[in-house]
Coordinates of C-alpha atoms in Angstrom, one line a residue:
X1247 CA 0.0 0.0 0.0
X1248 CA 1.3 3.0 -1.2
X1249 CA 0.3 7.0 0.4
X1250 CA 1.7 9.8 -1.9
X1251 CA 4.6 7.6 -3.1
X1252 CA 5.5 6.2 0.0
X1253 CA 5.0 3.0 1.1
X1254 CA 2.7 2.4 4.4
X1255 CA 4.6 0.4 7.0
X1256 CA 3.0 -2.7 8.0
X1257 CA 2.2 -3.5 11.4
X1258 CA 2.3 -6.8 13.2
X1259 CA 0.6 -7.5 16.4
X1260 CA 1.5 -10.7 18.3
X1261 CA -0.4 -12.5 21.1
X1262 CA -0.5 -15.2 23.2
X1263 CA -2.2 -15.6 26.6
X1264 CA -3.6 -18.5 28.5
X1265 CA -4.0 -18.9 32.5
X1266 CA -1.8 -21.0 34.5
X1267 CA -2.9 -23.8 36.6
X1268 CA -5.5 -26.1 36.4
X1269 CA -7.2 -23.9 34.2
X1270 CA -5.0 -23.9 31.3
X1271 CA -5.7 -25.5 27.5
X1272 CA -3.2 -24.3 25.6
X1273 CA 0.6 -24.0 26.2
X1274 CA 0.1 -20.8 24.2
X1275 CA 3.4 -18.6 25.4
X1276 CA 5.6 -21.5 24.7
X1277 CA 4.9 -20.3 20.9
X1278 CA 6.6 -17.0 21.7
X1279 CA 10.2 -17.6 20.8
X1280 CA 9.5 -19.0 17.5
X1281 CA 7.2 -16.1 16.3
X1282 CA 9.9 -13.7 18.2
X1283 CA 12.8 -15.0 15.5
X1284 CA 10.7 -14.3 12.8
X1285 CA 11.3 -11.3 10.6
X1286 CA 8.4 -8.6 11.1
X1287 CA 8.1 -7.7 7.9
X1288 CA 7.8 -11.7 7.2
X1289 CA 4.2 -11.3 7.8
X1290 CA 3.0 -8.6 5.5
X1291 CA 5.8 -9.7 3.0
X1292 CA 7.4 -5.9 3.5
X1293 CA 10.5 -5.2 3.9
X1294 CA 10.0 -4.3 7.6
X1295 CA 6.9 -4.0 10.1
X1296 CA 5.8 -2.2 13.4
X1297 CA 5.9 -5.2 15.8
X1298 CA 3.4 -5.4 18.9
X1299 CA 3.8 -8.1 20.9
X1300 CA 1.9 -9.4 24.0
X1301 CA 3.3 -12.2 25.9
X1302 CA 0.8 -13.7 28.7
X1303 CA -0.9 -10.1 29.1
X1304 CA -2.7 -9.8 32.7
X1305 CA -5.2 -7.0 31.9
X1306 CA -7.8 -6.7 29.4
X1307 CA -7.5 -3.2 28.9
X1308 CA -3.9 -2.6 28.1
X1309 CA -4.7 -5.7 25.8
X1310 CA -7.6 -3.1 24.0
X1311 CA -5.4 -0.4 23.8
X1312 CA -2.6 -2.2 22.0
X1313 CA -5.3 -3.8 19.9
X1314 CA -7.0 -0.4 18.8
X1315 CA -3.6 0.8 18.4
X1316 CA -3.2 -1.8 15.9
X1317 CA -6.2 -1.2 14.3
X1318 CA -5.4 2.4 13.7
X1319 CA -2.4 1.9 11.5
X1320 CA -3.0 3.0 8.0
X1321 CA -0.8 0.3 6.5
X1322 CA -1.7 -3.6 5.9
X1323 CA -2.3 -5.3 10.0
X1324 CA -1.3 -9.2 10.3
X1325 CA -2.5 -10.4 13.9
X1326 CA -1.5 -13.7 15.4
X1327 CA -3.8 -14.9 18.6
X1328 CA -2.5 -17.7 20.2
X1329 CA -5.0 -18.9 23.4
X1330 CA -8.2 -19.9 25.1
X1331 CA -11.3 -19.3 24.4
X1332 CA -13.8 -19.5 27.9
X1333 CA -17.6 -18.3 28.5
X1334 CA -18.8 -16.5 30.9
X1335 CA -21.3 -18.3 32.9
X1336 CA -23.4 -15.2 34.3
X1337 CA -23.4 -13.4 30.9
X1338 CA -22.9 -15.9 28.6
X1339 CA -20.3 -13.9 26.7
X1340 CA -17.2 -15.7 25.0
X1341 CA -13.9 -14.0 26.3
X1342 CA -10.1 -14.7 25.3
X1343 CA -8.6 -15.7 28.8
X1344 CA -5.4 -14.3 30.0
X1345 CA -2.8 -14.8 32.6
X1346 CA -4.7 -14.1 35.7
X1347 CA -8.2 -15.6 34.3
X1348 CA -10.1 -18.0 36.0
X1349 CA -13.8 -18.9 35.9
X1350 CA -14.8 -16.7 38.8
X1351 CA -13.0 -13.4 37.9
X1352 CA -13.4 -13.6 34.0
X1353 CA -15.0 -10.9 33.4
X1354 CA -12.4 -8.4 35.1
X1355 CA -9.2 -10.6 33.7
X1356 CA -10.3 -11.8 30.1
X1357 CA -11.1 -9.9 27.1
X1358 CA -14.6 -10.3 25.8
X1359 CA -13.9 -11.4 22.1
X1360 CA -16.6 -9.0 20.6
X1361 CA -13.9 -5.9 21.4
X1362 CA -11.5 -7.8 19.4
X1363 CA -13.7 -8.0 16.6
X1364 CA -15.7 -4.5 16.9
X1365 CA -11.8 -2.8 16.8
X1366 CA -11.0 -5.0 13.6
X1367 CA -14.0 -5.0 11.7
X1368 CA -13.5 -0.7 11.3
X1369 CA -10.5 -1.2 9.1
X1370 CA -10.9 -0.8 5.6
X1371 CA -11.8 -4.5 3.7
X1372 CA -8.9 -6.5 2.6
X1373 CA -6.0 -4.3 4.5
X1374 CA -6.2 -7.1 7.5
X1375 CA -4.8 -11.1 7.8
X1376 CA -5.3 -12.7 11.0
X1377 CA -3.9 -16.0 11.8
X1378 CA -6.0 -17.9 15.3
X1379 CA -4.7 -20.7 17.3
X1380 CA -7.4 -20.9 19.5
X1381 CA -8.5 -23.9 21.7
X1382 CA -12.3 -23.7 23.1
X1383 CA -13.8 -24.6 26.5
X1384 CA -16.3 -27.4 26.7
X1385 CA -19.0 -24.5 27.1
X1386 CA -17.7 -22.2 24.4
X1387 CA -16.9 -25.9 21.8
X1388 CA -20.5 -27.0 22.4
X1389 CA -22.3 -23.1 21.7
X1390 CA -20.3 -23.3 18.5
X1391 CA -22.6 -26.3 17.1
X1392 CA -25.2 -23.7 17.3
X1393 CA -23.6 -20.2 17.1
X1394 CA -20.2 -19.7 15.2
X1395 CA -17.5 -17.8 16.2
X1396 CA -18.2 -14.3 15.3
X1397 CA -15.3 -12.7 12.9
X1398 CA -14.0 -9.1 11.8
X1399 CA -16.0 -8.4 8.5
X1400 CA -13.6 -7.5 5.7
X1401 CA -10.5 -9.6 7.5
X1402 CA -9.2 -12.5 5.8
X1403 CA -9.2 -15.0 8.6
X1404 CA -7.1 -18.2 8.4
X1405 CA -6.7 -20.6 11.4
X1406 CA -8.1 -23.8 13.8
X1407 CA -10.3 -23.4 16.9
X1408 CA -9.8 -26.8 18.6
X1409 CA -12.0 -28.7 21.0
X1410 CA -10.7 -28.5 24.5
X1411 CA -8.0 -31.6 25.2
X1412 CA -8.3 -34.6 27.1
X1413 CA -8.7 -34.1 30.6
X1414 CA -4.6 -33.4 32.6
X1415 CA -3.6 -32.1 28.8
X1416 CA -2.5 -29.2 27.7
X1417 CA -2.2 -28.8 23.9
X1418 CA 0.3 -27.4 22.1
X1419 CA 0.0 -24.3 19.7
X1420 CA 1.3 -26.3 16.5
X1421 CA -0.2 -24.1 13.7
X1422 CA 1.4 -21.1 14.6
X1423 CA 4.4 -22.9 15.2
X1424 CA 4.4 -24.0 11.4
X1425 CA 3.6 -21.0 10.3
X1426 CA 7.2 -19.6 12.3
X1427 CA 8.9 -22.0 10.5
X1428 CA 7.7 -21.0 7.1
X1429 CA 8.3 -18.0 7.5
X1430 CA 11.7 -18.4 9.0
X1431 CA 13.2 -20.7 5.6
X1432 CA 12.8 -17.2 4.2
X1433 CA 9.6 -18.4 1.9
X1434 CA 7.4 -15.6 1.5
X1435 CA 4.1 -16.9 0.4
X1436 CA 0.7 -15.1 0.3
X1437 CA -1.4 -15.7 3.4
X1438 CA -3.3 -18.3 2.1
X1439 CA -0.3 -20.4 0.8
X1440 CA 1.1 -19.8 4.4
X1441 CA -2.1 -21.3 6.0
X1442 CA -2.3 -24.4 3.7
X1443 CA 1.2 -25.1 4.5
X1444 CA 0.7 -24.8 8.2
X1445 CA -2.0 -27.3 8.2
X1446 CA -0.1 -29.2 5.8
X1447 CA 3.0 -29.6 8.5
X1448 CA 0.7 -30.3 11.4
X1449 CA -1.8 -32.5 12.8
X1450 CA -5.3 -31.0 14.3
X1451 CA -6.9 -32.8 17.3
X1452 CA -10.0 -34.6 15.9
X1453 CA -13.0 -32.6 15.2
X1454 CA -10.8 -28.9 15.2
X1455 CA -12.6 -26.3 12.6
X1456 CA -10.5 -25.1 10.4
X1457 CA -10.6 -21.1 9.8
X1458 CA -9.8 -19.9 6.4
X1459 CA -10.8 -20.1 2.6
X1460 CA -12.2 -23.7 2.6
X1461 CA -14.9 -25.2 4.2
X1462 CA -14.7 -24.5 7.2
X1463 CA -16.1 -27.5 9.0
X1464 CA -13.7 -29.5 6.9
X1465 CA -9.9 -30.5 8.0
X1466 CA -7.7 -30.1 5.3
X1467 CA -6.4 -33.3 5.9
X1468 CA -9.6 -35.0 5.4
X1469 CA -9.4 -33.6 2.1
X1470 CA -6.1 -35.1 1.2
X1471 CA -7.5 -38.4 2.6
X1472 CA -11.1 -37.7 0.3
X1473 CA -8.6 -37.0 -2.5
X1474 CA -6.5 -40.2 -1.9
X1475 CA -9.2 -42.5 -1.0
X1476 CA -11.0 -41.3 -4.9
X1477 CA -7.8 -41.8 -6.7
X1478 CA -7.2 -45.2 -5.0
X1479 CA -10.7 -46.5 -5.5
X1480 CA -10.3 -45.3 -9.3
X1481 CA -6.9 -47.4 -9.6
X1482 CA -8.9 -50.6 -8.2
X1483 CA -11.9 -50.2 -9.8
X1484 CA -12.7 -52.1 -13.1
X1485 CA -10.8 -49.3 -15.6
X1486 CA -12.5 -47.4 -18.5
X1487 CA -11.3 -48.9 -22.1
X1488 CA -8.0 -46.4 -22.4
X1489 CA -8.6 -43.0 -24.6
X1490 CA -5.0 -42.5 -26.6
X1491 CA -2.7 -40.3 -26.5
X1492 CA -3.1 -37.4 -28.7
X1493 CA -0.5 -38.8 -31.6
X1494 CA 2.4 -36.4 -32.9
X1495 CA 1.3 -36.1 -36.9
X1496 CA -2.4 -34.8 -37.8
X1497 CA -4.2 -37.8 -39.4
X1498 CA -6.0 -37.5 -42.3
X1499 CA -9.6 -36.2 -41.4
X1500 CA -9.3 -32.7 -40.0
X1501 CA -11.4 -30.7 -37.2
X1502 CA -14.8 -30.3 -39.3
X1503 CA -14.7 -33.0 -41.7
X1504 CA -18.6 -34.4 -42.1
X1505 CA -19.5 -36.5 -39.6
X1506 CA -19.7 -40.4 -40.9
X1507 CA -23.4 -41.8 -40.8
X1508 CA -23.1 -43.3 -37.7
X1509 CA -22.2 -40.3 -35.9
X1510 CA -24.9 -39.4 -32.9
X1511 CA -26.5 -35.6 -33.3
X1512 CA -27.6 -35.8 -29.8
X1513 CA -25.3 -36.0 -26.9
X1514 CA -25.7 -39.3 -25.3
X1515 CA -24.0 -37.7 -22.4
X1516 CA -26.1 -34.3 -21.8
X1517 CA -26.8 -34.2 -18.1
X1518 CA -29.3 -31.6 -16.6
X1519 CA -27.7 -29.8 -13.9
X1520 CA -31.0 -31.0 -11.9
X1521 CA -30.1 -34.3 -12.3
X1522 CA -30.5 -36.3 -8.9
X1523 CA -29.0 -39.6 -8.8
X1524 CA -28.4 -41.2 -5.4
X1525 CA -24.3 -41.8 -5.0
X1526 CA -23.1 -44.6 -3.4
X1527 CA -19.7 -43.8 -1.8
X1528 CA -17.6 -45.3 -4.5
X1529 CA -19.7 -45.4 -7.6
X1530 CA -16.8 -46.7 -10.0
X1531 CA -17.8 -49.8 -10.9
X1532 CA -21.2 -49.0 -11.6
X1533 CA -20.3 -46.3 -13.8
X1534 CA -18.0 -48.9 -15.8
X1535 CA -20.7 -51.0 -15.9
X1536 CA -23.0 -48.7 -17.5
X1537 CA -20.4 -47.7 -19.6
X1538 CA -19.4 -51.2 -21.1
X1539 CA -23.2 -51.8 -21.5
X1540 CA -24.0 -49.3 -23.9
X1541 CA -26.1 -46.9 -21.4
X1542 CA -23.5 -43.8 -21.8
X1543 CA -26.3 -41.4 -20.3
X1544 CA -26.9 -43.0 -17.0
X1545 CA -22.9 -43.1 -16.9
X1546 CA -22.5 -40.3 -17.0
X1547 CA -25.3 -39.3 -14.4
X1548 CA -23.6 -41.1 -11.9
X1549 CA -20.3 -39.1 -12.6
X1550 CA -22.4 -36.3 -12.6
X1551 CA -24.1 -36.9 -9.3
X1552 CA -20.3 -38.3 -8.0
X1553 CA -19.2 -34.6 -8.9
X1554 CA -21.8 -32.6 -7.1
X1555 CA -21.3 -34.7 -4.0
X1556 CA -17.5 -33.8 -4.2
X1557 CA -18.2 -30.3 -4.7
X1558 CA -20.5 -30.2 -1.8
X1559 CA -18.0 -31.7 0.8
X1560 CA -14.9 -30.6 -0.4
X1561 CA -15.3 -27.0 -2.8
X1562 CA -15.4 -27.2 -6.9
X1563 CA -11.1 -26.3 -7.6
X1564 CA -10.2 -29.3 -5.2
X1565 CA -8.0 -32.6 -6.1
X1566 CA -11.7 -34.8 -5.9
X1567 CA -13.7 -32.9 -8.0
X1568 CA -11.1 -32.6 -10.7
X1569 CA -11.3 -36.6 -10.4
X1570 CA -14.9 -36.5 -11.4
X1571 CA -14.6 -34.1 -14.5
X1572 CA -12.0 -36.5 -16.0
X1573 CA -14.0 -39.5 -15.3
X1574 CA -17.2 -37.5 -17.1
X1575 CA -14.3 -36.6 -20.0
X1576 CA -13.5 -40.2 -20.4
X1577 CA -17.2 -41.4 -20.5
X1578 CA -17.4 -38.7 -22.8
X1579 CA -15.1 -40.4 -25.1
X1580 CA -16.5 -43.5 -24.7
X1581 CA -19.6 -42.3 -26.1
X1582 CA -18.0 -40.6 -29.3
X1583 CA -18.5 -37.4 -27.6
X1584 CA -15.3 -35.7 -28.6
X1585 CA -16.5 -32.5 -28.4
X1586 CA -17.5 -32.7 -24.5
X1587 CA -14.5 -34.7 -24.2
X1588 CA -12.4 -32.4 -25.2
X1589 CA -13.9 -29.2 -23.0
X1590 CA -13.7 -31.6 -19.8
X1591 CA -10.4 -32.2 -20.3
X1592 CA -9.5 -28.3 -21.2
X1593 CA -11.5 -27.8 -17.7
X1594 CA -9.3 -30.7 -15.9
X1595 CA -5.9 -29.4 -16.6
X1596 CA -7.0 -25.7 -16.5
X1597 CA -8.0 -25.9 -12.7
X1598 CA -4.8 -28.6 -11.9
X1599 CA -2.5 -25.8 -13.3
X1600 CA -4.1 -22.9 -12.1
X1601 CA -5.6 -23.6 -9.0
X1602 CA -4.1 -26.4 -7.9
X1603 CA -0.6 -24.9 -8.9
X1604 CA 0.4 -28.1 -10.5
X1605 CA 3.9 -28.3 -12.4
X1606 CA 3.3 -28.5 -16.3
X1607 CA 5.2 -32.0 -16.5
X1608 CA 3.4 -33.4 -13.7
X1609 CA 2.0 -36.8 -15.1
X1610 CA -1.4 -36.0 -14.3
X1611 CA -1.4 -32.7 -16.3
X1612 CA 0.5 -33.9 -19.4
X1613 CA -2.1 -36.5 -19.6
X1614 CA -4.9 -34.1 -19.5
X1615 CA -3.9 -31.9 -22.2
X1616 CA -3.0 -35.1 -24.4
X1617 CA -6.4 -36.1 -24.2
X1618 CA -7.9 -33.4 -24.7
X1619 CA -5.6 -32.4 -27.9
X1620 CA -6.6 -36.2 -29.0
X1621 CA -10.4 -35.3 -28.4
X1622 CA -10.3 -32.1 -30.1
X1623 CA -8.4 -33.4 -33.3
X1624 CA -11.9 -35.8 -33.2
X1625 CA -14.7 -33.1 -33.6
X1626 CA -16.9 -32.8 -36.3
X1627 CA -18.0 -29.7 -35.7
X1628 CA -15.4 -27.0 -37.0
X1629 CA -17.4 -24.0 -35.4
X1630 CA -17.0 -25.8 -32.0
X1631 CA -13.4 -26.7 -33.0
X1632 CA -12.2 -23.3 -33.7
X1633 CA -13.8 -22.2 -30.4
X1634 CA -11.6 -24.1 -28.8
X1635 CA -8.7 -23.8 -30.4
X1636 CA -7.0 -20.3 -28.7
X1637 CA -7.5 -22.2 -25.5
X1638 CA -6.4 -25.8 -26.2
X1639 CA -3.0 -24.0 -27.9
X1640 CA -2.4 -21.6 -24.9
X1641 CA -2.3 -24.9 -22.7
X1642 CA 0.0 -26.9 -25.2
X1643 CA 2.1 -24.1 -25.3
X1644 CA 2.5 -24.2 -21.1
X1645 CA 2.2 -28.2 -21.3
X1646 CA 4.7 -29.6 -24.5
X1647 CA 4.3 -32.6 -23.2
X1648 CA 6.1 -35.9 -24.4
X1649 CA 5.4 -36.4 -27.3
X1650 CA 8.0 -34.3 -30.1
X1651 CA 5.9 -32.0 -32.3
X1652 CA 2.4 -32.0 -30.3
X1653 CA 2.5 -28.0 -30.3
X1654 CA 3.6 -27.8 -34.2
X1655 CA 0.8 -30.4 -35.1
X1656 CA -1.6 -29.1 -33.2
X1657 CA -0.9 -25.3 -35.0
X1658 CA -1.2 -27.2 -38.3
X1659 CA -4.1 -28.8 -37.2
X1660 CA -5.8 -25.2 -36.6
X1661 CA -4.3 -24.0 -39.9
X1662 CA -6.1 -26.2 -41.6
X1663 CA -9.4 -25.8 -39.6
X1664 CA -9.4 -22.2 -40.3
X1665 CA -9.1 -22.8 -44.1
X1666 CA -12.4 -24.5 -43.9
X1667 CA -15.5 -23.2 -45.7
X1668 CA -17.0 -21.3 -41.8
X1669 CA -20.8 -22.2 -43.6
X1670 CA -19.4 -26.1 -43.7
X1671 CA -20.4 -26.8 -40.4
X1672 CA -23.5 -24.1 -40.6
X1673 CA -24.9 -26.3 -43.1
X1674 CA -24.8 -29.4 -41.2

């Protein structure tokens, strides 16, 4: 953020707090040294930050001030919270605990959360990150099934709010830890990179809600293991006849030949987005068996229904429901579908690269452009074909692949297309 030229300074504000004695969750301070070697400006990716740091703070009050101090800065304002979350049995009020809080004084020793997010929530949209590492008390865990934890409007939150640990445990502030570490191997990535990687380095007690851009009633982790378990089941399922590699050399019949006689004119595959298909939790094999049967369209609802379910649990850009648009692509194929093929793939390997910041040579993406390549060099329908072209060369172009001369052929290939009569497939 820039003022007249001049760059705004960043400001970080640190925190950790947690009572001692029997009633203490978290070992939040012992988090303090790791966030303490990290870089200030580390946070906002500057080259240097206004650093505020709180270290088991014993009055609410001085905690305010420094917060609304915070909150007053012009420039971009990363907060880390490290503690306990307790509720206040008279007033029902949730409250960060500190030093000196216990369960009969809380509401002189704690800070009632909604201060923390009433000073936040004033700063302009998008100028705030704030990383929690929060563990709830049984009261405060079991209100959250009904009320969630209120949050600063315009902030971008990332985080876990754990369930309070066994009883004679204390648990251990391991999120923000990885996010010290990150930092500290001089990686500077943007704060949703930093949270993924977090979670990605730790392990969250069971049933911990996980703060940030995804679902948040979903663990990361679970995802992985959704994402794992699909790509597993696919591997042991009964396996689609294979679709072939898009070959090096364009073959005879270009994009927009006439269709033979036996070509369909209506998509065996069309699926209404209302379509609603119960979904057993691994639908493979009855998907093959539809397929190898000749019944492409209720394939292709299950795959369909498989993908909505996906999206549901885990988000549309996410490793699971890229699994489902390639299975749709390949029943797609199978139903001389090259067209729909051929946009599923483009769809597949656009959201791997993009979203899911694959590398170009990984396997999966170099399969997904092949395919679709193959699919498009298939379609009878030049106006289609030429649609797609920009975007199926813009992708070859990122993914060579491994086959010598894909790009080349595939620019030929296009060449030709656009030398085509346009009213040729108009008069189809």
């Amino acid at each position: 953020m820039q003022i007249n030229g001049a760059e705004t300074p960043a400001t970080v504000l640190l925190v950790a707090a947690a009572p001692t004695g029997k009633g203490q969750l978290t070992d939040a301070s012992s988090v303090m040294p790791a966030l303490a070697a990290v870089p200030p400006g580390a946070w906002a990716n500057t080259p240097a930050a206004t650093l505020i740091e709180l270290s088991d703070p014993v009055d609410p009050q001085a905690v305010l001030t420094r917060i609304k101090g915070a909150a007053a800065a012009e420039g971009p304002l990363t907060v880390v919270l490290v503690g306990q979350l307790q509720l206040d049995q008279r007033q029902h009020v949730v409250h960060l605990a500190l030093a000196r809080t216990s369960p009969l004084t809380m509401r002189y020793t704690a800070l009632p959360w909604q201060w923390l997010v009433q000073e936040l929530q004033q700063r302009r949209p998008d100028t705030t990150s704030i990383y929690l590492d929060l563990v709830a008390d049984a009261e405060v865990w079991q209100r959250l099934d009904d009320e969630p934890l209120p949050l600063p409007a315009g902030a971008h939150v990332y985080g876990v709010l754990a369930p309070p640990p066994p009883r004679r445990h204390i648990a251990q502030p391991t999120y923000t830890q990885a996010l010290a570490q990150v930092l500290r191997t001089g990686q500077r990535p943007t704060p949703e990179r930093l949270h993924h990687e977090a979670l990605r380095r730790t392990d969250q007690p069971a049933g911990a809600r996980i703060l940030g851009p995804e679902d948040p009633a979903a663990l990361a982790a679970k995802a992985a293991a959704e994402a794992a378990a699909a790509a597993a089941a696919i591997q042991t399922a009964p396996s689609l006849p294979a679709v072939p590699p898009a070959p090096p050399a364009i073959p005879a019949q270009a994009p927009g030949a006439p269709p033979p006689r036996s070509q369909r004119t209506v998509s065996p595959v069309y699926v209404p987005s209302t379509a609603a298909v119960p979904v057993e939790p691994d639908p493979h094999e009855r998907i093959v068996a539809a397929a190898r049967a000749g019944n492409h369209y209720m394939a292709a609802q299950l795959a369909a229904a498989a993908e909505q379910r996906a999206i549901q649990a885990f988000g549309p850009d996410t490793p699971v429901a890229v699994h489902w648009i390639e299975v749709r692509a390949h029943l797609a194929a199978e139903a001389a579908e090259a067209g729909v093929s051929c946009e599923l793939w483009l769809q597949a390997v656009q959201t791997r690269l993009d979203t899911l910041q694959q590398a170009p040579d990984a396997p999966d993406v170099e399969s997904a452009v092949d395919r679709a390549h193959h699919q498009w060099l298939h379609m009878r329908d030049a106006a289609a074909a030429r649609a797609l072209a920009p975007q199926l060369v813009a992708l070859r172009r990122r993914v060579p692949g491994r086959q010598p001369g894909a790009l080349k052929a595939i620019q030929t290939a296009v060449e030709r297309l656009n030398s085509l009569p346009t009213a040729r497939s108009e008069a189809r």
